[in-house]
């Protein structure tokens, strides 16, 4: 019993195997109780949802109270009710820009995820590739996007393609950097064990390094999800509509120029929801991959 628990603790990826083996042998039933992650009580689950909602309600109420007491005009500081009314009455005007921004942000994120993961695999496999590529990834991250966006407009034209590239450019570094860190953080003892067994580098990569790097990979994807949405909006500021339908960035610029502040707030909220949905999807995938064995995705006693 002690040995199986020790194995599960030393190598979390084998915890599921230990649990399945214990299910076939009643004499080690105690191991299943020790390996199984603790269940979070219903009260704690409600608290994780209820407390943020309470804080949000209090903040919105204070916002509305301050606007009401100070008598600020809606074009300067709109209240929550003004923003809600703008969302209700202007929903039809935001549908098409929202769809455009979703396509740009999500396609940019997908492009960044694929390219970032591929670059990280190459850098993890060959040290010379890491030395040659990683500094330029850092430089790419430090370049102001708003400054290089006009260059992309000249190269690729104004419109969706440029915005997708800008979104991918902003998201690729955290994905590549976190993936590389995860691949480099594999337990050396396990790597030596694979080498002693004669496992080729491809087997080490797909059966050892990548599974152990999943938590770091998902962290990079979550950061990249938010960055891609920001990149799409920034790209729309610089690239405009390109003769087609403009996204939320273009709508935000138009509302700001016309001093339609409630509509401006409404567009910003919708843009935030786009990023939150993408972040939530990545978080859900992370939970599905990790909740059975990794401590970061299992309930913790508080």
PDB file of C-alpha atoms in Angstrom:
ATOM      1  CA  UNK A   1       0.000   0.000   0.000  1.00  0.00           C
ATOM      2  CA  UNK A   2       2.736   2.449   0.951  1.00  0.00           C
ATOM      3  CA  UNK A   3       4.708   1.640  -2.164  1.00  0.00           C
ATOM      4  CA  UNK A   4       1.831   2.365  -4.568  1.00  0.00           C
ATOM      5  CA  UNK A   5       1.093   5.705  -2.917  1.00  0.00           C
ATOM      6  CA  UNK A   6       4.774   6.604  -3.045  1.00  0.00           C
ATOM      7  CA  UNK A   7       4.849   5.844  -6.780  1.00  0.00           C
ATOM      8  CA  UNK A   8       1.803   8.006  -7.370  1.00  0.00           C
ATOM      9  CA  UNK A   9       3.360  10.893  -5.487  1.00  0.00           C
ATOM     10  CA  UNK A  10       6.722  10.651  -7.242  1.00  0.00           C
ATOM     11  CA  UNK A  11       5.180  10.346 -10.692  1.00  0.00           C
ATOM     12  CA  UNK A  12       1.698  11.909 -10.803  1.00  0.00           C
ATOM     13  CA  UNK A  13       1.160  10.696 -14.357  1.00  0.00           C
ATOM     14  CA  UNK A  14       1.029   7.126 -13.037  1.00  0.00           C
ATOM     15  CA  UNK A  15      -1.607   7.863 -10.407  1.00  0.00           C
ATOM     16  CA  UNK A  16      -4.407   6.771 -12.729  1.00  0.00           C
ATOM     17  CA  UNK A  17      -2.621   3.480 -13.430  1.00  0.00           C
ATOM     18  CA  UNK A  18      -2.185   2.879  -9.710  1.00  0.00           C
ATOM     19  CA  UNK A  19      -5.894   3.475  -9.111  1.00  0.00           C
ATOM     20  CA  UNK A  20      -6.882   1.088 -11.904  1.00  0.00           C
ATOM     21  CA  UNK A  21      -4.553  -1.596 -10.574  1.00  0.00           C
ATOM     22  CA  UNK A  22      -5.926  -1.165  -7.079  1.00  0.00           C
ATOM     23  CA  UNK A  23      -9.464  -1.641  -8.375  1.00  0.00           C
ATOM     24  CA  UNK A  24      -8.512  -5.110  -9.610  1.00  0.00           C
ATOM     25  CA  UNK A  25      -7.070  -6.180  -6.252  1.00  0.00           C
ATOM     26  CA  UNK A  26      -9.345  -5.847  -3.219  1.00  0.00           C
ATOM     27  CA  UNK A  27      -6.441  -6.316  -0.847  1.00  0.00           C
ATOM     28  CA  UNK A  28      -5.137  -2.867  -1.790  1.00  0.00           C
ATOM     29  CA  UNK A  29      -8.464  -1.091  -1.524  1.00  0.00           C
ATOM     30  CA  UNK A  30      -6.958   1.277   1.019  1.00  0.00           C
ATOM     31  CA  UNK A  31      -4.619   2.554  -1.697  1.00  0.00           C
ATOM     32  CA  UNK A  32      -7.567   3.831  -3.701  1.00  0.00           C
ATOM     33  CA  UNK A  33      -8.758   5.886  -0.769  1.00  0.00           C
ATOM     34  CA  UNK A  34      -5.314   7.423  -0.363  1.00  0.00           C
ATOM     35  CA  UNK A  35      -4.739   8.110  -4.059  1.00  0.00           C
ATOM     36  CA  UNK A  36      -8.215   9.454  -4.838  1.00  0.00           C
ATOM     37  CA  UNK A  37      -8.200  13.284  -4.646  1.00  0.00           C
ATOM     38  CA  UNK A  38     -10.442  14.773  -1.939  1.00  0.00           C
ATOM     39  CA  UNK A  39     -13.862  15.959  -2.978  1.00  0.00           C
ATOM     40  CA  UNK A  40     -14.697  19.615  -2.527  1.00  0.00           C
ATOM     41  CA  UNK A  41     -17.740  20.196  -0.370  1.00  0.00           C
ATOM     42  CA  UNK A  42     -20.838  21.820  -1.857  1.00  0.00           C
ATOM     43  CA  UNK A  43     -20.386  24.816   0.442  1.00  0.00           C
ATOM     44  CA  UNK A  44     -16.887  25.465  -0.892  1.00  0.00           C
ATOM     45  CA  UNK A  45     -18.090  25.112  -4.474  1.00  0.00           C
ATOM     46  CA  UNK A  46     -20.830  27.664  -3.854  1.00  0.00           C
ATOM     47  CA  UNK A  47     -18.346  29.982  -2.140  1.00  0.00           C
ATOM     48  CA  UNK A  48     -16.033  29.935  -5.164  1.00  0.00           C
ATOM     49  CA  UNK A  49     -18.915  31.112  -7.330  1.00  0.00           C
ATOM     50  CA  UNK A  50     -20.850  33.237  -4.870  1.00  0.00           C
ATOM     51  CA  UNK A  51     -18.050  35.381  -3.457  1.00  0.00           C
ATOM     52  CA  UNK A  52     -16.934  36.798  -6.851  1.00  0.00           C
ATOM     53  CA  UNK A  53     -20.583  37.449  -7.738  1.00  0.00           C
ATOM     54  CA  UNK A  54     -21.125  39.334  -4.469  1.00  0.00           C
ATOM     55  CA  UNK A  55     -18.048  41.458  -5.112  1.00  0.00           C
ATOM     56  CA  UNK A  56     -19.267  42.200  -8.646  1.00  0.00           C
ATOM     57  CA  UNK A  57     -22.730  43.226  -7.437  1.00  0.00           C
ATOM     58  CA  UNK A  58     -21.250  45.499  -4.761  1.00  0.00           C
ATOM     59  CA  UNK A  59     -18.853  47.125  -7.256  1.00  0.00           C
ATOM     60  CA  UNK A  60     -21.650  47.742  -9.781  1.00  0.00           C
ATOM     61  CA  UNK A  61     -23.922  49.163  -7.086  1.00  0.00           C
ATOM     62  CA  UNK A  62     -21.184  51.538  -5.888  1.00  0.00           C
ATOM     63  CA  UNK A  63     -20.499  52.569  -9.477  1.00  0.00           C
ATOM     64  CA  UNK A  64     -24.163  53.411 -10.058  1.00  0.00           C
ATOM     65  CA  UNK A  65     -24.369  55.251  -6.714  1.00  0.00           C
ATOM     66  CA  UNK A  66     -21.308  57.410  -7.427  1.00  0.00           C
ATOM     67  CA  UNK A  67     -22.607  58.336 -10.884  1.00  0.00           C
ATOM     68  CA  UNK A  68     -26.014  59.159  -9.459  1.00  0.00           C
ATOM     69  CA  UNK A  69     -24.687  61.257  -6.569  1.00  0.00           C
ATOM     70  CA  UNK A  70     -22.105  63.184  -8.595  1.00  0.00           C
ATOM     71  CA  UNK A  71     -24.515  63.728 -11.498  1.00  0.00           C
ATOM     72  CA  UNK A  72     -21.923  62.935 -14.156  1.00  0.00           C
ATOM     73  CA  UNK A  73     -23.301  63.073 -17.721  1.00  0.00           C
ATOM     74  CA  UNK A  74     -23.561  59.742 -19.537  1.00  0.00           C
ATOM     75  CA  UNK A  75     -21.154  60.826 -22.297  1.00  0.00           C
ATOM     76  CA  UNK A  76     -18.463  61.346 -19.657  1.00  0.00           C
ATOM     77  CA  UNK A  77     -19.050  58.602 -17.054  1.00  0.00           C
ATOM     78  CA  UNK A  78     -21.997  56.343 -17.872  1.00  0.00           C
ATOM     79  CA  UNK A  79     -23.598  54.335 -15.116  1.00  0.00           C
ATOM     80  CA  UNK A  80     -24.195  50.583 -15.242  1.00  0.00           C
ATOM     81  CA  UNK A  81     -27.812  51.181 -16.227  1.00  0.00           C
ATOM     82  CA  UNK A  82     -26.695  53.347 -19.146  1.00  0.00           C
ATOM     83  CA  UNK A  83     -24.280  50.620 -20.304  1.00  0.00           C
ATOM     84  CA  UNK A  84     -26.974  47.976 -19.928  1.00  0.00           C
ATOM     85  CA  UNK A  85     -29.357  50.067 -21.993  1.00  0.00           C
ATOM     86  CA  UNK A  86     -26.651  50.516 -24.646  1.00  0.00           C
ATOM     87  CA  UNK A  87     -26.163  46.764 -24.756  1.00  0.00           C
ATOM     88  CA  UNK A  88     -29.895  46.212 -25.123  1.00  0.00           C
ATOM     89  CA  UNK A  89     -30.579  48.835 -27.766  1.00  0.00           C
ATOM     90  CA  UNK A  90     -27.303  48.457 -29.685  1.00  0.00           C
ATOM     91  CA  UNK A  91     -27.015  44.674 -29.658  1.00  0.00           C
ATOM     92  CA  UNK A  92     -27.796  44.436 -33.356  1.00  0.00           C
ATOM     93  CA  UNK A  93     -24.982  46.873 -34.152  1.00  0.00           C
ATOM     94  CA  UNK A  94     -22.481  44.768 -32.172  1.00  0.00           C
ATOM     95  CA  UNK A  95     -23.326  41.353 -33.594  1.00  0.00           C
ATOM     96  CA  UNK A  96     -21.302  41.635 -36.796  1.00  0.00           C
ATOM     97  CA  UNK A  97     -18.236  43.304 -35.169  1.00  0.00           C
ATOM     98  CA  UNK A  98     -18.304  40.614 -32.464  1.00  0.00           C
ATOM     99  CA  UNK A  99     -18.289  37.808 -35.036  1.00  0.00           C
ATOM    100  CA  UNK A 100     -15.381  39.449 -36.865  1.00  0.00           C
ATOM    101  CA  UNK A 101     -13.329  39.816 -33.685  1.00  0.00           C
ATOM    102  CA  UNK A 102     -14.094  36.244 -32.596  1.00  0.00           C
ATOM    103  CA  UNK A 103     -12.780  34.902 -35.902  1.00  0.00           C
ATOM    104  CA  UNK A 104      -9.637  37.014 -35.720  1.00  0.00           C
ATOM    105  CA  UNK A 105      -8.863  36.286 -32.058  1.00  0.00           C
ATOM    106  CA  UNK A 106      -9.598  32.572 -32.183  1.00  0.00           C
ATOM    107  CA  UNK A 107      -7.815  31.930 -35.477  1.00  0.00           C
ATOM    108  CA  UNK A 108      -4.854  33.966 -34.231  1.00  0.00           C
ATOM    109  CA  UNK A 109      -4.803  31.915 -31.046  1.00  0.00           C
ATOM    110  CA  UNK A 110      -4.934  28.657 -33.016  1.00  0.00           C
ATOM    111  CA  UNK A 111      -2.078  29.821 -35.232  1.00  0.00           C
ATOM    112  CA  UNK A 112      -0.032  30.832 -32.180  1.00  0.00           C
ATOM    113  CA  UNK A 113      -0.753  27.541 -30.396  1.00  0.00           C
ATOM    114  CA  UNK A 114       0.383  25.397 -33.308  1.00  0.00           C
ATOM    115  CA  UNK A 115       3.457  27.471 -34.173  1.00  0.00           C
ATOM    116  CA  UNK A 116       4.443  28.050 -30.531  1.00  0.00           C
ATOM    117  CA  UNK A 117       4.210  24.354 -29.688  1.00  0.00           C
ATOM    118  CA  UNK A 118       6.182  23.380 -32.798  1.00  0.00           C
ATOM    119  CA  UNK A 119       8.925  25.927 -32.098  1.00  0.00           C
ATOM    120  CA  UNK A 120       9.165  24.761 -28.478  1.00  0.00           C
ATOM    121  CA  UNK A 121       9.535  21.132 -29.571  1.00  0.00           C
ATOM    122  CA  UNK A 122      12.373  22.075 -31.914  1.00  0.00           C
ATOM    123  CA  UNK A 123      14.122  24.144 -29.229  1.00  0.00           C
ATOM    124  CA  UNK A 124      13.741  21.358 -26.663  1.00  0.00           C
ATOM    125  CA  UNK A 125      15.145  18.782 -29.068  1.00  0.00           C
ATOM    126  CA  UNK A 126      18.147  20.745 -30.313  1.00  0.00           C
ATOM    127  CA  UNK A 127      20.069  23.098 -28.039  1.00  0.00           C
ATOM    128  CA  UNK A 128      21.471  25.047 -30.987  1.00  0.00           C
ATOM    129  CA  UNK A 129      17.905  25.806 -32.105  1.00  0.00           C
ATOM    130  CA  UNK A 130      17.074  27.180 -28.668  1.00  0.00           C
ATOM    131  CA  UNK A 131      20.164  29.385 -28.660  1.00  0.00           C
ATOM    132  CA  UNK A 132      19.343  30.686 -32.133  1.00  0.00           C
ATOM    133  CA  UNK A 133      15.562  31.131 -31.906  1.00  0.00           C
ATOM    134  CA  UNK A 134      14.712  31.988 -28.300  1.00  0.00           C
ATOM    135  CA  UNK A 135      16.327  35.470 -28.266  1.00  0.00           C
ATOM    136  CA  UNK A 136      14.259  36.462 -31.280  1.00  0.00           C
ATOM    137  CA  UNK A 137      11.088  35.216 -29.597  1.00  0.00           C
ATOM    138  CA  UNK A 138      11.910  37.545 -26.714  1.00  0.00           C
ATOM    139  CA  UNK A 139      12.534  40.423 -29.109  1.00  0.00           C
ATOM    140  CA  UNK A 140       9.242  39.653 -30.857  1.00  0.00           C
ATOM    141  CA  UNK A 141       7.466  39.958 -27.512  1.00  0.00           C
ATOM    142  CA  UNK A 142       9.089  43.282 -26.657  1.00  0.00           C
ATOM    143  CA  UNK A 143       8.253  44.992 -29.960  1.00  0.00           C
ATOM    144  CA  UNK A 144       5.250  47.340 -29.503  1.00  0.00           C
ATOM    145  CA  UNK A 145       2.413  45.803 -31.489  1.00  0.00           C
ATOM    146  CA  UNK A 146       0.808  49.156 -32.230  1.00  0.00           C
ATOM    147  CA  UNK A 147       4.103  50.261 -33.831  1.00  0.00           C
ATOM    148  CA  UNK A 148       4.538  47.273 -36.161  1.00  0.00           C
ATOM    149  CA  UNK A 149       0.850  46.941 -37.069  1.00  0.00           C
ATOM    150  CA  UNK A 150       1.146  49.536 -39.884  1.00  0.00           C
ATOM    151  CA  UNK A 151       4.010  47.494 -41.350  1.00  0.00           C
ATOM    152  CA  UNK A 152       1.775  44.427 -41.485  1.00  0.00           C
ATOM    153  CA  UNK A 153      -0.905  46.537 -43.147  1.00  0.00           C
ATOM    154  CA  UNK A 154       1.607  47.426 -45.880  1.00  0.00           C
ATOM    155  CA  UNK A 155       2.692  43.796 -46.273  1.00  0.00           C
ATOM    156  CA  UNK A 156      -0.629  41.957 -45.992  1.00  0.00           C
ATOM    157  CA  UNK A 157      -3.199  44.690 -46.524  1.00  0.00           C
ATOM    158  CA  UNK A 158      -5.766  46.088 -44.122  1.00  0.00           C
ATOM    159  CA  UNK A 159      -8.307  43.619 -42.837  1.00  0.00           C
ATOM    160  CA  UNK A 160      -8.760  40.265 -41.167  1.00  0.00           C
ATOM    161  CA  UNK A 161      -5.537  38.585 -42.269  1.00  0.00           C
ATOM    162  CA  UNK A 162      -3.412  41.306 -40.687  1.00  0.00           C
ATOM    163  CA  UNK A 163      -5.413  41.181 -37.461  1.00  0.00           C
ATOM    164  CA  UNK A 164      -5.029  37.391 -37.232  1.00  0.00           C
ATOM    165  CA  UNK A 165      -1.268  37.694 -37.667  1.00  0.00           C
ATOM    166  CA  UNK A 166      -1.057  40.392 -35.003  1.00  0.00           C
ATOM    167  CA  UNK A 167      -3.132  38.272 -32.597  1.00  0.00           C
ATOM    168  CA  UNK A 168      -0.859  35.286 -33.213  1.00  0.00           C
ATOM    169  CA  UNK A 169       2.253  37.433 -32.813  1.00  0.00           C
ATOM    170  CA  UNK A 170       1.124  38.584 -29.382  1.00  0.00           C
ATOM    171  CA  UNK A 171       0.166  35.082 -28.207  1.00  0.00           C
ATOM    172  CA  UNK A 172       2.991  32.940 -29.540  1.00  0.00           C
ATOM    173  CA  UNK A 173       5.695  33.861 -27.007  1.00  0.00           C
ATOM    174  CA  UNK A 174       3.928  32.747 -23.783  1.00  0.00           C
ATOM    175  CA  UNK A 175       2.880  29.502 -25.468  1.00  0.00           C
ATOM    176  CA  UNK A 176       6.373  28.715 -26.755  1.00  0.00           C
ATOM    177  CA  UNK A 177       8.146  29.809 -23.565  1.00  0.00           C
ATOM    178  CA  UNK A 178       5.902  27.839 -21.207  1.00  0.00           C
ATOM    179  CA  UNK A 179       5.983  24.759 -23.418  1.00  0.00           C
ATOM    180  CA  UNK A 180       9.769  24.865 -23.556  1.00  0.00           C
ATOM    181  CA  UNK A 181       9.950  25.286 -19.781  1.00  0.00           C
ATOM    182  CA  UNK A 182       7.676  22.298 -19.300  1.00  0.00           C
ATOM    183  CA  UNK A 183       9.672  20.104 -21.663  1.00  0.00           C
ATOM    184  CA  UNK A 184      12.890  21.109 -19.907  1.00  0.00           C
ATOM    185  CA  UNK A 185      11.450  20.392 -16.437  1.00  0.00           C
ATOM    186  CA  UNK A 186      10.988  16.638 -16.801  1.00  0.00           C
ATOM    187  CA  UNK A 187      12.377  14.635 -13.879  1.00  0.00           C
ATOM    188  CA  UNK A 188      15.987  13.779 -14.734  1.00  0.00           C
ATOM    189  CA  UNK A 189      15.731  10.397 -13.030  1.00  0.00           C
ATOM    190  CA  UNK A 190      12.881   9.423 -15.340  1.00  0.00           C
ATOM    191  CA  UNK A 191      14.833  10.678 -18.362  1.00  0.00           C
ATOM    192  CA  UNK A 192      17.820   8.567 -17.318  1.00  0.00           C
ATOM    193  CA  UNK A 193      15.532   5.595 -16.807  1.00  0.00           C
ATOM    194  CA  UNK A 194      14.199   5.933 -20.348  1.00  0.00           C
ATOM    195  CA  UNK A 195      17.726   6.214 -21.724  1.00  0.00           C
ATOM    196  CA  UNK A 196      18.865   3.130 -19.787  1.00  0.00           C
ATOM    197  CA  UNK A 197      15.912   1.248 -21.265  1.00  0.00           C
ATOM    198  CA  UNK A 198      17.063   2.271 -24.748  1.00  0.00           C
ATOM    199  CA  UNK A 199      14.047   4.432 -25.531  1.00  0.00           C
ATOM    200  CA  UNK A 200      14.644   6.600 -28.623  1.00  0.00           C
ATOM    201  CA  UNK A 201      14.260  10.400 -28.362  1.00  0.00           C
ATOM    202  CA  UNK A 202      10.827  10.289 -30.036  1.00  0.00           C
ATOM    203  CA  UNK A 203       9.524   7.873 -27.399  1.00  0.00           C
ATOM    204  CA  UNK A 204      10.977  10.017 -24.624  1.00  0.00           C
ATOM    205  CA  UNK A 205       9.283  13.064 -26.107  1.00  0.00           C
ATOM    206  CA  UNK A 206       5.772  11.698 -26.601  1.00  0.00           C
ATOM    207  CA  UNK A 207       5.489   9.322 -23.646  1.00  0.00           C
ATOM    208  CA  UNK A 208       7.478  11.242 -21.019  1.00  0.00           C
ATOM    209  CA  UNK A 209       8.323  14.861 -21.711  1.00  0.00           C
ATOM    210  CA  UNK A 210       5.056  16.063 -23.274  1.00  0.00           C
ATOM    211  CA  UNK A 211       2.771  14.403 -20.650  1.00  0.00           C
ATOM    212  CA  UNK A 212       4.833  15.923 -17.837  1.00  0.00           C
ATOM    213  CA  UNK A 213       4.805  19.327 -19.569  1.00  0.00           C
ATOM    214  CA  UNK A 214       1.010  19.493 -19.927  1.00  0.00           C
ATOM    215  CA  UNK A 215       0.490  21.813 -16.887  1.00  0.00           C
ATOM    216  CA  UNK A 216       3.021  24.333 -18.199  1.00  0.00           C
ATOM    217  CA  UNK A 217       1.676  24.013 -21.744  1.00  0.00           C
ATOM    218  CA  UNK A 218      -1.844  24.784 -20.547  1.00  0.00           C
ATOM    219  CA  UNK A 219      -0.572  27.774 -18.572  1.00  0.00           C
ATOM    220  CA  UNK A 220       0.992  29.164 -21.736  1.00  0.00           C
ATOM    221  CA  UNK A 221      -2.215  28.548 -23.669  1.00  0.00           C
ATOM    222  CA  UNK A 222      -4.281  30.411 -21.068  1.00  0.00           C
ATOM    223  CA  UNK A 223      -1.955  33.402 -21.257  1.00  0.00           C
ATOM    224  CA  UNK A 224      -1.983  33.182 -25.037  1.00  0.00           C
ATOM    225  CA  UNK A 225      -5.797  33.103 -25.119  1.00  0.00           C
ATOM    226  CA  UNK A 226      -6.009  36.502 -23.444  1.00  0.00           C
ATOM    227  CA  UNK A 227      -3.140  37.877 -25.527  1.00  0.00           C
ATOM    228  CA  UNK A 228      -4.763  36.796 -28.795  1.00  0.00           C
ATOM    229  CA  UNK A 229      -7.953  38.691 -28.000  1.00  0.00           C
ATOM    230  CA  UNK A 230      -5.926  41.787 -27.145  1.00  0.00           C
ATOM    231  CA  UNK A 231      -3.912  41.419 -30.350  1.00  0.00           C
ATOM    232  CA  UNK A 232      -7.048  41.190 -32.486  1.00  0.00           C
ATOM    233  CA  UNK A 233      -8.440  44.400 -30.974  1.00  0.00           C
ATOM    234  CA  UNK A 234      -5.119  46.228 -31.357  1.00  0.00           C
ATOM    235  CA  UNK A 235      -4.886  45.042 -34.947  1.00  0.00           C
ATOM    236  CA  UNK A 236      -8.337  46.451 -35.642  1.00  0.00           C
ATOM    237  CA  UNK A 237      -7.244  49.808 -34.257  1.00  0.00           C
ATOM    238  CA  UNK A 238      -4.404  49.965 -36.774  1.00  0.00           C
ATOM    239  CA  UNK A 239      -5.633  47.888 -39.716  1.00  0.00           C
ATOM    240  CA  UNK A 240      -9.206  49.183 -39.774  1.00  0.00           C
ATOM    241  CA  UNK A 241     -11.870  47.386 -41.750  1.00  0.00           C
ATOM    242  CA  UNK A 242      -9.919  46.933 -44.968  1.00  0.00           C
ATOM    243  CA  UNK A 243     -12.965  47.432 -47.131  1.00  0.00           C
ATOM    244  CA  UNK A 244     -14.957  44.834 -45.215  1.00  0.00           C
ATOM    245  CA  UNK A 245     -16.793  44.542 -41.908  1.00  0.00           C
ATOM    246  CA  UNK A 246     -14.942  46.031 -38.959  1.00  0.00           C
ATOM    247  CA  UNK A 247     -14.480  44.294 -35.626  1.00  0.00           C
ATOM    248  CA  UNK A 248     -14.961  45.517 -32.092  1.00  0.00           C
ATOM    249  CA  UNK A 249     -11.734  47.523 -32.235  1.00  0.00           C
ATOM    250  CA  UNK A 250     -13.133  49.554 -35.099  1.00  0.00           C
ATOM    251  CA  UNK A 251     -16.464  49.927 -33.257  1.00  0.00           C
ATOM    252  CA  UNK A 252     -14.662  51.128 -30.109  1.00  0.00           C
ATOM    253  CA  UNK A 253     -12.773  53.729 -32.127  1.00  0.00           C
ATOM    254  CA  UNK A 254     -15.983  54.949 -33.775  1.00  0.00           C
ATOM    255  CA  UNK A 255     -17.862  55.210 -30.475  1.00  0.00           C
ATOM    256  CA  UNK A 256     -14.953  57.091 -28.864  1.00  0.00           C
ATOM    257  CA  UNK A 257     -14.776  59.604 -31.709  1.00  0.00           C
ATOM    258  CA  UNK A 258     -18.519  60.222 -31.467  1.00  0.00           C
ATOM    259  CA  UNK A 259     -18.493  60.459 -27.646  1.00  0.00           C
ATOM    260  CA  UNK A 260     -20.957  57.562 -27.414  1.00  0.00           C
ATOM    261  CA  UNK A 261     -19.485  56.469 -24.106  1.00  0.00           C
ATOM    262  CA  UNK A 262     -22.208  53.995 -23.038  1.00  0.00           C
ATOM    263  CA  UNK A 263     -21.856  52.198 -26.385  1.00  0.00           C
ATOM    264  CA  UNK A 264     -18.086  52.332 -25.937  1.00  0.00           C
ATOM    265  CA  UNK A 265     -18.351  50.602 -22.563  1.00  0.00           C
ATOM    266  CA  UNK A 266     -20.728  48.032 -24.072  1.00  0.00           C
ATOM    267  CA  UNK A 267     -18.245  47.206 -26.845  1.00  0.00           C
ATOM    268  CA  UNK A 268     -15.408  46.869 -24.306  1.00  0.00           C
ATOM    269  CA  UNK A 269     -17.525  44.478 -22.233  1.00  0.00           C
ATOM    270  CA  UNK A 270     -18.272  42.337 -25.273  1.00  0.00           C
ATOM    271  CA  UNK A 271     -14.559  42.267 -26.155  1.00  0.00           C
ATOM    272  CA  UNK A 272     -13.769  41.121 -22.616  1.00  0.00           C
ATOM    273  CA  UNK A 273     -16.369  38.363 -22.889  1.00  0.00           C
ATOM    274  CA  UNK A 274     -14.704  37.105 -26.075  1.00  0.00           C
ATOM    275  CA  UNK A 275     -11.389  36.780 -24.230  1.00  0.00           C
ATOM    276  CA  UNK A 276     -13.061  35.194 -21.189  1.00  0.00           C
ATOM    277  CA  UNK A 277     -14.825  32.579 -23.310  1.00  0.00           C
ATOM    278  CA  UNK A 278     -11.572  31.568 -24.999  1.00  0.00           C
ATOM    279  CA  UNK A 279      -9.803  31.504 -21.629  1.00  0.00           C
ATOM    280  CA  UNK A 280     -12.629  29.397 -20.212  1.00  0.00           C
ATOM    281  CA  UNK A 281     -12.417  26.887 -23.052  1.00  0.00           C
ATOM    282  CA  UNK A 282      -8.685  26.433 -22.479  1.00  0.00           C
ATOM    283  CA  UNK A 283      -9.262  26.119 -18.728  1.00  0.00           C
ATOM    284  CA  UNK A 284     -11.902  23.440 -19.337  1.00  0.00           C
ATOM    285  CA  UNK A 285      -9.497  21.476 -21.535  1.00  0.00           C
ATOM    286  CA  UNK A 286      -6.839  21.822 -18.849  1.00  0.00           C
ATOM    287  CA  UNK A 287      -9.199  20.417 -16.223  1.00  0.00           C
ATOM    288  CA  UNK A 288     -10.186  17.499 -18.452  1.00  0.00           C
ATOM    289  CA  UNK A 289      -6.524  16.631 -18.981  1.00  0.00           C
ATOM    290  CA  UNK A 290      -5.283  17.099 -15.418  1.00  0.00           C
ATOM    291  CA  UNK A 291      -8.108  16.636 -12.913  1.00  0.00           C
ATOM    292  CA  UNK A 292      -7.492  12.896 -12.449  1.00  0.00           C
ATOM    293  CA  UNK A 293      -3.826  13.103 -11.522  1.00  0.00           C
ATOM    294  CA  UNK A 294      -2.287  16.563 -11.180  1.00  0.00           C
ATOM    295  CA  UNK A 295      -2.464  18.545  -7.940  1.00  0.00           C
ATOM    296  CA  UNK A 296      -3.098  21.871  -9.715  1.00  0.00           C
ATOM    297  CA  UNK A 297      -6.469  20.595 -10.987  1.00  0.00           C
ATOM    298  CA  UNK A 298      -7.605  18.567  -7.966  1.00  0.00           C
ATOM    299  CA  UNK A 299      -9.592  20.016  -5.042  1.00  0.00           C
ATOM    300  CA  UNK A 300      -7.494  21.089  -2.107  1.00  0.00           C
ATOM    301  CA  UNK A 301      -8.480  21.062   1.538  1.00  0.00           C
ATOM    302  CA  UNK A 302      -8.803  24.596   2.824  1.00  0.00           C
TER     303      UNK A 302
END
